[in-house]
mmCIF file of C-alpha atoms and ligand atoms in Angstrom:
data_model
loop_
_atom_site.group_PDB
_atom_site.id
_atom_site.type_symbol
_atom_site.label_atom_id
_atom_site.label_comp_id
_atom_site.label_asym_id
_atom_site.label_seq_id
_atom_site.Cartn_x
_atom_site.Cartn_y
_atom_site.Cartn_z
ATOM 1 C CA THR A 1 175.783 118.070 48.367
ATOM 2 C CA GLU A 2 179.470 117.433 48.061
ATOM 3 C CA PHE A 3 181.126 114.564 49.796
ATOM 4 C CA ILE A 4 184.777 113.625 49.629
ATOM 5 C CA SER A 5 187.629 115.156 47.678
ATOM 6 C CA ALA A 6 189.264 113.706 44.588
ATOM 7 C CA SER A 7 192.292 112.669 46.631
ATOM 8 C CA GLU A 8 190.155 111.019 49.332
ATOM 9 C CA LEU A 9 188.308 109.104 46.663
ATOM 10 C CA ALA A 10 191.610 108.053 45.094
ATOM 11 C CA SER A 11 192.897 106.684 48.379
ATOM 12 C CA MET A 12 189.634 104.849 49.064
ATOM 13 C CA MET A 13 190.054 103.134 45.719
ATOM 14 C CA ASP A 14 193.763 102.665 46.291
ATOM 15 C CA VAL A 15 194.808 104.430 43.082
ATOM 16 C CA SER A 16 196.892 107.570 42.613
ATOM 17 C CA VAL A 17 195.165 110.907 42.616
ATOM 18 C CA ASN A 18 196.769 111.725 39.259
ATOM 19 C CA ASP A 19 195.044 108.683 37.838
ATOM 20 C CA VAL A 20 191.722 109.908 39.155
ATOM 21 C CA ILE A 21 192.271 113.379 37.769
ATOM 22 C CA SER A 22 193.108 112.105 34.304
ATOM 23 C CA THR A 23 190.125 109.765 34.425
ATOM 24 C CA CYS A 24 188.013 112.793 35.248
ATOM 25 C CA MET A 25 189.417 114.575 32.239
ATOM 26 C CA GLN A 26 188.523 111.678 30.008
ATOM 27 C CA LEU A 27 185.019 111.969 31.410
ATOM 28 C CA GLY A 28 185.006 115.663 30.621
ATOM 29 C CA MET A 29 185.337 116.801 34.226
ATOM 30 C CA PHE A 30 188.092 119.104 35.338
ATOM 31 C CA VAL A 31 188.802 118.658 39.018
ATOM 32 C CA SER A 32 191.625 119.586 41.334
ATOM 33 C CA ILE A 33 193.128 117.375 44.022
ATOM 34 C CA ASN A 34 191.240 118.812 46.945
ATOM 35 C CA GLN A 35 188.040 119.537 45.158
ATOM 36 C CA ARG A 36 185.022 117.962 46.781
ATOM 37 C CA LEU A 37 182.897 115.875 44.465
ATOM 38 C CA ASP A 38 179.183 115.455 44.265
ATOM 39 C CA ALA A 39 177.449 112.084 44.394
ATOM 40 C CA GLU A 40 177.026 111.775 40.649
ATOM 41 C CA SER A 41 180.695 112.477 39.901
ATOM 42 C CA ILE A 42 181.846 110.055 42.583
ATOM 43 C CA GLN A 43 179.676 107.388 41.065
ATOM 44 C CA LEU A 44 180.936 108.062 37.537
ATOM 45 C CA ILE A 45 184.579 107.999 38.527
ATOM 46 C CA ALA A 46 184.266 104.938 40.757
ATOM 47 C CA MET A 47 182.561 103.075 37.942
ATOM 48 C CA GLU A 48 185.654 103.585 35.790
ATOM 49 C CA TYR A 49 187.606 101.662 38.414
ATOM 50 C CA ASN A 50 184.936 99.004 38.768
ATOM 51 C CA TYR A 51 183.754 100.109 42.153
ATOM 52 C CA GLU A 52 180.169 100.379 43.175
ATOM 53 C CA VAL A 53 179.454 103.303 45.469
ATOM 54 C CA GLU A 54 177.045 103.089 48.309
ATOM 55 C CA PHE A 55 176.081 106.224 50.186
ATOM 56 C CA ILE A 56 175.201 105.404 53.732
ATOM 57 C CA SER A 57 174.143 107.652 56.563
ATOM 58 C CA ALA A 58 176.053 107.703 59.835
ATOM 59 C CA GLU A 59 172.983 106.111 61.334
ATOM 60 C CA GLU A 60 173.329 103.121 59.038
ATOM 61 C CA GLU A 61 177.067 102.966 59.426
ATOM 62 C CA ILE A 62 176.727 102.670 63.186
ATOM 63 C CA GLN A 63 174.440 99.715 62.817
ATOM 64 C CA ALA A 64 176.618 98.128 60.190
ATOM 65 C CA ASP A 65 178.913 96.321 62.635
ATOM 66 C CA ASN A 66 178.253 92.747 62.070
ATOM 67 C CA LEU A 67 177.178 91.801 65.547
ATOM 68 C CA GLU A 68 174.181 89.817 64.457
ATOM 69 C CA ILE A 69 174.023 86.279 65.778
ATOM 70 C CA VAL A 70 172.455 83.562 63.687
ATOM 71 C CA ASP A 71 170.991 80.841 65.871
ATOM 72 C CA ASP A 72 170.668 77.179 65.100
ATOM 73 C CA GLU A 73 167.071 76.137 64.501
ATOM 74 C CA GLU A 74 167.283 73.568 67.305
ATOM 75 C CA ASP A 75 168.182 76.208 69.915
ATOM 76 C CA LEU A 76 165.061 78.270 69.287
ATOM 77 C CA LYS A 77 162.317 78.293 71.926
ATOM 78 C CA PRO A 78 158.927 80.019 71.852
ATOM 79 C CA ARG A 79 158.912 83.586 73.156
ATOM 80 C CA ALA A 80 156.245 86.096 74.170
ATOM 81 C CA PRO A 81 154.976 88.436 71.452
ATOM 82 C CA ILE A 82 155.889 92.112 71.644
ATOM 83 C CA VAL A 83 152.873 94.317 71.118
ATOM 84 C CA THR A 84 152.766 98.056 70.492
ATOM 85 C CA ILE A 85 149.651 100.111 71.084
ATOM 86 C CA MET A 86 149.172 102.954 68.626
ATOM 87 C CA GLY A 87 146.394 105.327 67.686
ATOM 88 C CA HIS A 88 145.147 108.891 67.605
ATOM 89 C CA VAL A 89 145.493 111.281 70.541
ATOM 90 C CA ASP A 90 143.002 110.624 73.350
ATOM 91 C CA HIS A 91 141.589 107.506 71.765
ATOM 92 C CA GLY A 92 142.618 105.567 74.864
ATOM 93 C CA LYS A 93 146.038 103.957 74.322
ATOM 94 C CA THR A 94 147.294 104.598 77.840
ATOM 95 C CA SER A 95 143.944 103.696 79.420
ATOM 96 C CA LEU A 96 143.875 100.418 77.546
ATOM 97 C CA LEU A 97 147.379 99.497 78.615
ATOM 98 C CA ASP A 98 146.684 100.596 82.187
ATOM 99 C CA TYR A 99 143.605 98.398 82.313
ATOM 100 C CA ILE A 100 145.529 95.430 80.984
ATOM 101 C CA ARG A 101 148.439 96.021 83.335
ATOM 102 C CA THR A 102 146.401 96.393 86.483
ATOM 103 C CA THR A 103 144.126 93.461 85.828
ATOM 104 C CA LYS A 104 146.342 91.041 83.966
ATOM 105 C CA VAL A 105 149.607 91.045 85.823
ATOM 106 C CA ALA A 106 150.291 87.830 87.686
ATOM 107 C CA SER A 107 148.501 87.838 91.032
ATOM 108 C CA GLY A 108 150.681 89.000 93.878
ATOM 109 C CA GLU A 109 152.305 91.485 91.594
ATOM 110 C CA ALA A 110 149.014 93.296 91.054
ATOM 111 C CA GLY A 111 148.980 96.586 92.877
ATOM 112 C CA GLY A 112 152.710 96.438 93.273
ATOM 113 C CA ILE A 113 153.267 98.370 90.121
ATOM 114 C CA THR A 114 155.260 101.386 91.018
ATOM 115 C CA GLN A 115 157.621 101.710 88.142
ATOM 116 C CA HIS A 116 156.927 103.314 84.849
ATOM 117 C CA ILE A 117 159.372 101.714 82.529
ATOM 118 C CA GLY A 118 157.548 102.148 79.255
ATOM 119 C CA ALA A 119 157.243 98.432 78.639
ATOM 120 C CA TYR A 120 155.341 95.746 80.474
ATOM 121 C CA ASN A 121 155.069 92.029 80.521
ATOM 122 C CA VAL A 122 151.636 90.678 81.383
ATOM 123 C CA GLU A 123 150.282 87.202 81.812
ATOM 124 C CA VAL A 124 146.861 86.158 80.594
ATOM 125 C CA GLN A 125 144.862 85.199 83.685
ATOM 126 C CA GLU A 126 142.003 83.138 82.294
ATOM 127 C CA GLY A 127 140.625 81.383 79.249
ATOM 128 C CA GLU A 128 142.398 79.195 76.737
ATOM 129 C CA ASN A 129 145.462 81.425 76.723
ATOM 130 C CA LYS A 130 145.885 81.331 80.497
ATOM 131 C CA GLY A 131 149.518 81.532 81.482
ATOM 132 C CA LYS A 132 150.719 82.976 78.184
ATOM 133 C CA SER A 133 152.611 86.194 78.433
ATOM 134 C CA VAL A 134 152.601 89.277 76.246
ATOM 135 C CA THR A 135 155.044 92.178 76.289
ATOM 136 C CA PHE A 136 153.494 95.594 75.701
ATOM 137 C CA LEU A 137 155.410 98.637 74.611
ATOM 138 C CA ASP A 138 154.003 101.892 75.794
ATOM 139 C CA THR A 139 156.559 104.447 74.731
ATOM 140 C CA PRO A 140 156.863 104.312 70.998
ATOM 141 C CA GLY A 141 154.740 107.169 69.865
ATOM 142 C CA HIS A 142 154.747 107.399 66.115
ATOM 143 C CA GLU A 143 157.997 109.281 65.993
ATOM 144 C CA ALA A 144 159.821 106.826 68.185
ATOM 145 C CA PHE A 145 158.368 103.970 66.176
ATOM 146 C CA THR A 146 159.615 105.494 62.938
ATOM 147 C CA ALA A 147 163.000 106.294 64.454
ATOM 148 C CA MET A 148 163.312 102.733 65.653
ATOM 149 C CA ARG A 149 162.474 101.380 62.270
ATOM 150 C CA ALA A 150 164.980 103.745 60.675
ATOM 151 C CA ARG A 151 167.609 102.264 62.972
ATOM 152 C CA GLY A 152 166.632 98.833 61.822
ATOM 153 C CA ALA A 153 165.111 97.787 65.114
ATOM 154 C CA LYS A 154 162.077 95.667 64.613
ATOM 155 C CA VAL A 155 160.757 95.577 68.104
ATOM 156 C CA THR A 156 157.107 94.936 67.426
ATOM 157 C CA ASP A 157 155.403 91.693 66.463
ATOM 158 C CA VAL A 158 151.795 92.866 66.551
ATOM 159 C CA VAL A 159 150.275 96.360 66.611
ATOM 160 C CA ILE A 160 147.022 97.229 68.361
ATOM 161 C CA ILE A 161 145.493 100.316 66.809
ATOM 162 C CA VAL A 162 143.066 101.964 69.174
ATOM 163 C CA ILE A 163 140.196 103.935 67.653
ATOM 164 C CA SER A 164 137.640 105.708 69.774
ATOM 165 C CA ALA A 165 134.208 104.448 68.748
ATOM 166 C CA ASP A 166 132.680 107.842 69.479
ATOM 167 C CA ASP A 167 135.087 109.506 67.076
ATOM 168 C CA SER A 168 136.406 108.486 63.636
ATOM 169 C CA VAL A 169 139.486 107.260 61.863
ATOM 170 C CA MET A 170 141.771 110.251 62.417
ATOM 171 C CA PRO A 171 145.092 111.400 60.882
ATOM 172 C CA GLN A 172 147.193 109.587 63.465
ATOM 173 C CA THR A 173 145.066 106.483 63.029
ATOM 174 C CA ARG A 174 145.966 106.555 59.345
ATOM 175 C CA GLU A 175 149.604 107.112 60.203
ATOM 176 C CA ALA A 176 149.570 104.148 62.556
ATOM 177 C CA ILE A 177 147.998 101.972 59.870
ATOM 178 C CA ASN A 178 150.668 103.037 57.385
ATOM 179 C CA HIS A 179 153.490 102.434 59.842
ATOM 180 C CA ALA A 180 152.254 98.980 60.685
ATOM 181 C CA LYS A 181 151.689 98.107 57.036
ATOM 182 C CA ASN A 182 155.138 99.365 56.016
ATOM 183 C CA ALA A 183 156.729 97.386 58.814
ATOM 184 C CA ASN A 184 154.731 94.361 57.736
ATOM 185 C CA VAL A 185 153.326 93.904 61.216
ATOM 186 C CA PRO A 186 149.851 92.414 61.745
ATOM 187 C CA ILE A 187 147.230 94.803 63.134
ATOM 188 C CA VAL A 188 144.382 94.197 65.547
ATOM 189 C CA PHE A 189 141.911 97.083 65.821
ATOM 190 C CA ALA A 190 140.543 97.986 69.235
ATOM 191 C CA LEU A 191 137.300 99.935 68.856
ATOM 192 C CA ASN A 192 137.449 101.659 72.212
ATOM 193 C CA LYS A 193 135.078 103.607 74.500
ATOM 194 C CA ILE A 194 132.253 101.265 73.632
ATOM 195 C CA ASP A 195 130.708 102.106 77.032
ATOM 196 C CA LYS A 196 129.967 105.640 75.905
ATOM 197 C CA PRO A 197 126.380 106.454 74.892
ATOM 198 C CA GLY A 198 127.551 108.005 71.631
ATOM 199 C CA ALA A 199 129.730 105.050 70.614
ATOM 200 C CA ASN A 200 129.119 103.809 67.082
ATOM 201 C CA PRO A 201 131.611 101.057 66.223
ATOM 202 C CA ASP A 202 129.945 100.395 62.859
ATOM 203 C CA LYS A 203 130.839 103.910 61.801
ATOM 204 C CA ILE A 204 134.477 103.071 62.567
ATOM 205 C CA ARG A 205 134.230 99.875 60.514
ATOM 206 C CA GLU A 206 132.866 101.967 57.682
ATOM 207 C CA ASP A 207 135.651 104.556 58.111
ATOM 208 C CA LEU A 208 138.182 101.746 57.952
ATOM 209 C CA SER A 209 136.659 100.293 54.816
ATOM 210 C CA LYS A 210 137.240 103.659 53.163
ATOM 211 C CA GLU A 211 140.923 103.183 54.024
ATOM 212 C CA ASN A 212 140.853 99.813 52.299
ATOM 213 C CA ILE A 213 140.773 98.019 55.618
ATOM 214 C CA LEU A 214 137.986 95.499 55.821
ATOM 215 C CA VAL A 215 137.487 94.093 59.314
ATOM 216 C CA GLU A 216 136.712 90.482 60.056
ATOM 217 C CA SER A 217 133.074 90.929 61.082
ATOM 218 C CA TRP A 218 132.500 92.543 57.704
ATOM 219 C CA GLY A 219 134.162 89.684 55.892
ATOM 220 C CA GLY A 220 137.663 91.143 55.804
ATOM 221 C CA LYS A 221 140.996 89.940 57.078
ATOM 222 C CA TYR A 222 141.651 92.433 59.879
ATOM 223 C CA GLN A 223 140.674 91.368 63.369
ATOM 224 C CA GLU A 224 138.803 93.959 65.380
ATOM 225 C CA GLN A 225 137.381 94.007 68.870
ATOM 226 C CA GLU A 226 134.975 96.346 70.597
ATOM 227 C CA VAL A 227 136.435 97.268 73.980
ATOM 228 C CA SER A 228 136.128 99.654 76.840
ATOM 229 C CA ALA A 229 139.304 100.595 78.636
ATOM 230 C CA LYS A 230 137.029 101.982 81.345
ATOM 231 C CA THR A 231 134.840 98.966 82.134
ATOM 232 C CA GLY A 232 137.069 96.267 80.698
ATOM 233 C CA ILE A 233 134.472 94.937 78.240
ATOM 234 C CA GLY A 234 136.093 93.018 75.400
ATOM 235 C CA ILE A 235 139.650 93.194 76.680
ATOM 236 C CA ASP A 236 140.042 89.444 77.217
ATOM 237 C CA GLU A 237 138.801 88.921 73.669
ATOM 238 C CA LEU A 238 141.218 91.560 72.397
ATOM 239 C CA LEU A 239 144.122 89.745 74.048
ATOM 240 C CA ASP A 240 142.946 86.448 72.553
ATOM 241 C CA LYS A 241 142.955 88.027 69.091
ATOM 242 C CA VAL A 242 146.420 89.466 69.616
ATOM 243 C CA LEU A 243 147.671 86.056 70.732
ATOM 244 C CA LEU A 244 146.075 84.461 67.696
ATOM 245 C CA GLU A 245 148.014 86.795 65.396
ATOM 246 C CA ALA A 246 151.155 86.102 67.394
ATOM 247 C CA GLU A 247 150.700 82.357 67.137
ATOM 248 C CA LEU A 248 150.661 82.567 63.349
ATOM 249 C CA LEU A 249 154.074 84.220 63.529
ATOM 250 C CA GLU A 250 155.596 81.283 65.461
ATOM 251 C CA LEU A 251 157.815 83.611 67.445
ATOM 252 C CA THR A 252 160.970 82.073 68.798
ATOM 253 C CA ALA A 253 164.343 83.056 70.200
ATOM 254 C CA ASN A 254 167.395 81.334 71.599
ATOM 255 C CA PRO A 255 167.471 82.071 75.339
ATOM 256 C CA ASP A 256 170.812 80.329 75.963
ATOM 257 C CA ARG A 257 173.365 82.790 74.683
ATOM 258 C CA LYS A 258 174.637 86.336 75.074
ATOM 259 C CA ALA A 259 171.770 88.779 74.875
ATOM 260 C CA ASN A 260 170.906 91.255 72.180
ATOM 261 C CA GLY A 261 167.959 93.567 71.744
ATOM 262 C CA ALA A 262 166.912 97.177 71.438
ATOM 263 C CA VAL A 263 166.817 100.318 73.516
ATOM 264 C CA ILE A 264 163.284 101.541 74.214
ATOM 265 C CA GLU A 265 164.180 104.728 76.061
ATOM 266 C CA ALA A 266 167.014 106.121 78.126
ATOM 267 C CA SER A 267 167.486 109.103 80.375
ATOM 268 C CA LEU A 268 169.561 110.578 83.154
ATOM 269 C CA ASP A 269 168.057 109.925 86.549
ATOM 270 C CA LYS A 270 169.112 112.266 89.366
ATOM 271 C CA GLY A 271 169.765 109.556 91.880
ATOM 272 C CA ARG A 272 170.706 106.591 89.768
ATOM 273 C CA GLY A 273 172.667 107.978 86.846
ATOM 274 C CA TYR A 274 171.865 106.900 83.316
ATOM 275 C CA VAL A 275 168.925 104.510 83.169
ATOM 276 C CA SER A 276 168.008 102.676 79.984
ATOM 277 C CA THR A 277 164.910 100.665 79.331
ATOM 278 C CA ILE A 278 165.799 97.900 76.987
ATOM 279 C CA LEU A 279 164.033 94.969 75.480
ATOM 280 C CA VAL A 280 165.873 91.673 75.364
ATOM 281 C CA GLU A 281 165.071 90.138 71.993
ATOM 282 C CA ALA A 282 167.201 87.024 72.222
ATOM 283 C CA GLY A 283 169.619 85.451 74.642
ATOM 284 C CA THR A 284 169.677 86.131 78.363
ATOM 285 C CA LEU A 285 171.005 89.317 79.901
ATOM 286 C CA ASN A 286 172.754 89.018 83.267
ATOM 287 C CA VAL A 287 173.883 91.485 85.859
ATOM 288 C CA GLY A 288 177.623 91.874 85.285
ATOM 289 C CA ASP A 289 177.432 91.463 81.500
ATOM 290 C CA ILE A 290 179.333 93.902 79.318
ATOM 291 C CA ILE A 291 176.708 95.658 77.268
ATOM 292 C CA LEU A 292 177.207 97.819 74.184
ATOM 293 C CA ALA A 293 174.320 100.102 73.156
ATOM 294 C CA GLY A 294 174.756 102.751 70.490
ATOM 295 C CA GLN A 295 178.055 104.439 71.294
ATOM 296 C CA TYR A 296 178.036 103.488 74.979
ATOM 297 C CA PHE A 297 179.278 100.438 76.767
ATOM 298 C CA GLY A 298 179.518 99.371 80.370
ATOM 299 C CA ARG A 299 178.905 96.594 82.814
ATOM 300 C CA VAL A 300 175.268 95.992 83.795
ATOM 301 C CA ARG A 301 175.272 97.089 87.448
ATOM 302 C CA ALA A 302 171.613 96.392 88.163
ATOM 303 C CA MET A 303 168.438 95.316 86.408
ATOM 304 C CA ILE A 304 164.930 96.295 87.424
ATOM 305 C CA ASN A 305 161.825 94.672 85.990
ATOM 306 C CA ASP A 306 158.460 96.213 85.113
ATOM 307 C CA VAL A 307 157.133 95.834 88.653
ATOM 308 C CA GLY A 308 160.105 97.512 90.226
ATOM 309 C CA GLU A 309 161.922 94.416 91.442
ATOM 310 C CA ARG A 310 165.644 93.927 91.126
ATOM 311 C CA ILE A 311 166.396 90.940 88.948
ATOM 312 C CA LYS A 312 169.577 89.132 87.994
ATOM 313 C CA THR A 313 168.670 87.724 84.581
ATOM 314 C CA ALA A 314 166.305 88.642 81.753
ATOM 315 C CA GLY A 315 165.416 86.351 78.866
ATOM 316 C CA PRO A 316 163.831 86.940 75.426
ATOM 317 C CA SER A 317 160.912 89.412 75.167
ATOM 318 C CA THR A 318 161.639 90.800 78.629
ATOM 319 C CA PRO A 319 161.682 94.556 79.117
ATOM 320 C CA VAL A 320 164.098 95.731 81.827
ATOM 321 C CA GLN A 321 165.682 98.870 83.110
ATOM 322 C CA ILE A 322 169.410 98.686 83.347
ATOM 323 C CA LEU A 323 171.983 100.739 85.205
ATOM 324 C CA GLY A 324 175.592 100.798 84.159
ATOM 325 C CA LEU A 325 175.796 102.589 80.817
ATOM 326 C CA PRO A 326 177.788 105.843 80.961
ATOM 327 C CA GLY A 327 175.309 107.688 78.721
ATOM 328 C CA ALA A 328 171.850 107.572 77.198
ATOM 329 C CA PRO A 329 171.640 105.669 73.924
ATOM 330 C CA GLN A 330 168.817 106.573 71.568
ATOM 331 C CA ALA A 331 165.479 104.817 71.300
ATOM 332 C CA GLY A 332 165.907 102.135 68.684
ATOM 333 C CA ASP A 333 169.644 101.671 69.169
ATOM 334 C CA LYS A 334 170.501 98.022 69.237
ATOM 335 C CA PHE A 335 172.326 96.527 72.165
ATOM 336 C CA ASN A 336 174.677 93.574 72.301
ATOM 337 C CA VAL A 337 176.449 91.765 75.079
ATOM 338 C CA MET A 338 180.156 91.636 74.310
ATOM 339 C CA GLU A 339 182.889 89.180 75.236
ATOM 340 C CA SER A 340 185.380 91.719 76.463
ATOM 341 C CA ASP A 341 185.805 95.333 77.441
ATOM 342 C CA ARG A 342 188.305 95.762 74.672
ATOM 343 C CA GLU A 343 185.942 94.574 71.957
ATOM 344 C CA ALA A 344 183.138 96.771 73.310
ATOM 345 C CA ARG A 345 185.384 99.803 73.575
ATOM 346 C CA GLU A 346 186.643 99.410 70.038
ATOM 347 C CA ILE A 347 183.159 99.466 68.531
ATOM 348 C CA ALA A 348 181.917 102.162 70.900
ATOM 349 C CA ASN A 349 184.845 104.390 69.935
ATOM 350 C CA LYS A 350 184.233 103.830 66.273
ATOM 351 C CA ARG A 351 180.579 104.717 66.628
ATOM 352 C CA GLU A 352 181.384 107.785 68.665
ATOM 353 C CA GLN A 353 183.762 108.945 65.988
ATOM 354 C CA ILE A 354 181.127 108.492 63.308
ATOM 355 C CA ILE A 355 178.660 110.524 65.327
ATOM 356 C CA ARG A 356 181.221 113.241 65.993
ATOM 357 C CA GLU A 357 182.200 113.507 62.365
ATOM 358 C CA GLN A 358 178.607 113.675 61.365
ATOM 359 C CA SER A 359 177.777 116.477 63.723
ATOM 360 C CA ILE A 360 180.921 118.513 63.101
ATOM 361 C CA ARG A 361 181.274 118.235 59.378
ATOM 362 C CA ALA A 362 177.765 117.103 58.517
ATOM 363 C CA LYS A 363 179.577 114.872 56.129
ATOM 364 C CA ARG A 364 178.065 111.703 54.900
ATOM 365 C CA HIS A 365 180.129 108.578 54.638
ATOM 366 C CA ILE A 366 180.523 106.577 51.569
ATOM 367 C CA THR A 367 181.782 103.073 51.205
ATOM 368 C CA LEU A 368 183.260 101.574 48.136
ATOM 369 C CA ASP A 369 182.368 98.055 47.298
ATOM 370 C CA GLU A 370 184.687 96.379 44.919
ATOM 371 C CA ILE A 371 182.703 94.547 42.303
ATOM 372 C CA GLY A 372 185.545 92.747 40.619
ATOM 373 C CA ARG A 373 188.391 94.793 39.235
ATOM 374 C CA ARG A 374 189.596 94.517 35.708
ATOM 375 C CA LYS A 375 193.277 94.435 36.414
HETATM 376 P P1 GTP B 1 147.459 110.358 74.284
HETATM 377 O O1 GTP B 1 148.501 109.597 75.024
HETATM 378 O O2 GTP B 1 147.326 111.782 74.739
HETATM 379 O O3 GTP B 1 147.584 110.256 72.788
HETATM 380 O O4 GTP B 1 146.025 109.715 74.653
HETATM 381 P P2 GTP B 1 145.678 108.202 74.818
HETATM 382 O O5 GTP B 1 145.353 107.594 73.505
HETATM 383 O O6 GTP B 1 146.670 107.526 75.673
HETATM 384 O O7 GTP B 1 144.298 108.307 75.590
HETATM 385 P P3 GTP B 1 144.038 108.149 77.130
HETATM 386 O O8 GTP B 1 144.168 106.751 77.562
HETATM 387 O O9 GTP B 1 144.818 109.175 77.865
HETATM 388 O O10 GTP B 1 142.488 108.493 77.190
HETATM 389 C C1 GTP B 1 141.986 109.746 76.804
HETATM 390 C C2 GTP B 1 140.696 110.009 77.557
HETATM 391 O O11 GTP B 1 139.704 109.069 77.192
HETATM 392 C C3 GTP B 1 140.838 109.897 79.064
HETATM 393 O O12 GTP B 1 140.072 110.891 79.667
HETATM 394 C C4 GTP B 1 140.282 108.519 79.379
HETATM 395 O O13 GTP B 1 139.734 108.451 80.675
HETATM 396 C C5 GTP B 1 139.192 108.398 78.334
HETATM 397 N N1 GTP B 1 138.946 106.992 77.968
HETATM 398 C C6 GTP B 1 139.869 106.115 77.490
HETATM 399 N N2 GTP B 1 139.308 104.928 77.248
HETATM 400 C C7 GTP B 1 137.991 105.064 77.580
HETATM 401 C C8 GTP B 1 136.864 104.179 77.522
HETATM 402 O O14 GTP B 1 136.940 103.014 77.127
HETATM 403 N N3 GTP B 1 135.671 104.686 77.911
HETATM 404 C C9 GTP B 1 135.519 105.955 78.342
HETATM 405 N N4 GTP B 1 134.312 106.364 78.709
HETATM 406 N N5 GTP B 1 136.556 106.820 78.401
HETATM 407 C C10 GTP B 1 137.765 106.381 78.032
HETATM 408 MG MG1 MG B 2 148.629 108.134 76.281
#
């Protein structure tokens, strides 16, 4: 692939194009002013001027705005873990989450679940973890999970990998294991459908051992739990194990500042316009805030929680639907609350331009990092 021209490179380095061309000659390359250069040539030439070249995708460039907030240690408060359920087709991911949702939501809310927002916050109802809350993500199939990671969003603290005990470790089970391992996220295995006559959880443990995963009851380090998403057997224990993993992570966030987080999903709703499900990772999001997500920005007009209620504020680890963005950002896009319209517009415009350039010219961007010039 060819990237920029000799003259574009010259202006990025702030030298004359004639200089660049004669440097090329010294390197044995004969180029003309408007000739596009390949990666290797760009690197060679830039090196002569003491620049280090970094090739970054538009994707990365969009995320490169330095909007990250570093909190003071003393402002950090404990937050609920964010848990993603993964596993092979039909092994019971949705059933497991449905069971947890319908039985573990705070009383009074139970039965009132009308909204599907792809993310849920549940509260443990009994046992030593009573009162603790856990946020479950439903949406990220493997692709979404990978896309999110590619965008730098780390929206999962713990992964539950569901494996049907009447089946085996399957291709998507392996994929899920690899994803979680690559993301360095602890895994708890749910050996599901234990109510079925043909269930053989020991066969699953054996399957896992062949993948170099030794479960706890076999002396290994991976927690596993036999469950049934149908009868509910083992689900309290599963939640306890998830919370144990979470505790080791000492998850915290500063709730008392402008919010930031990630987009889980977004779409155009006939009646309501663009609706985005987002996860607040830190800070508190308020109705009326100016929010920037991907290349879109707008004022938060309304927020709806996972049980369909309108809310005014959302703190760390809370999933909410928001109205007010003029478009649908992509799953995994980060969001930030901005001080002013102007600031938000500036970044949104820049991102939009990057996306446009990428789609029209399919051109990758390069940045030049000066590593100390000789002269
Ligand atoms: P995909 O989203 O298609 O990948 O599937 P999934 O992993 O979400 O599985 P889902 O929850 O849809 O369950 C698949 C089938 O298994 C459904 O028919 C469920 O009723 C059934 N099932 C799930 N969990 C259990 C269980 O614990 N016991 C029994 N007997 N059936 C279950
Ligand atoms: Mg499902």
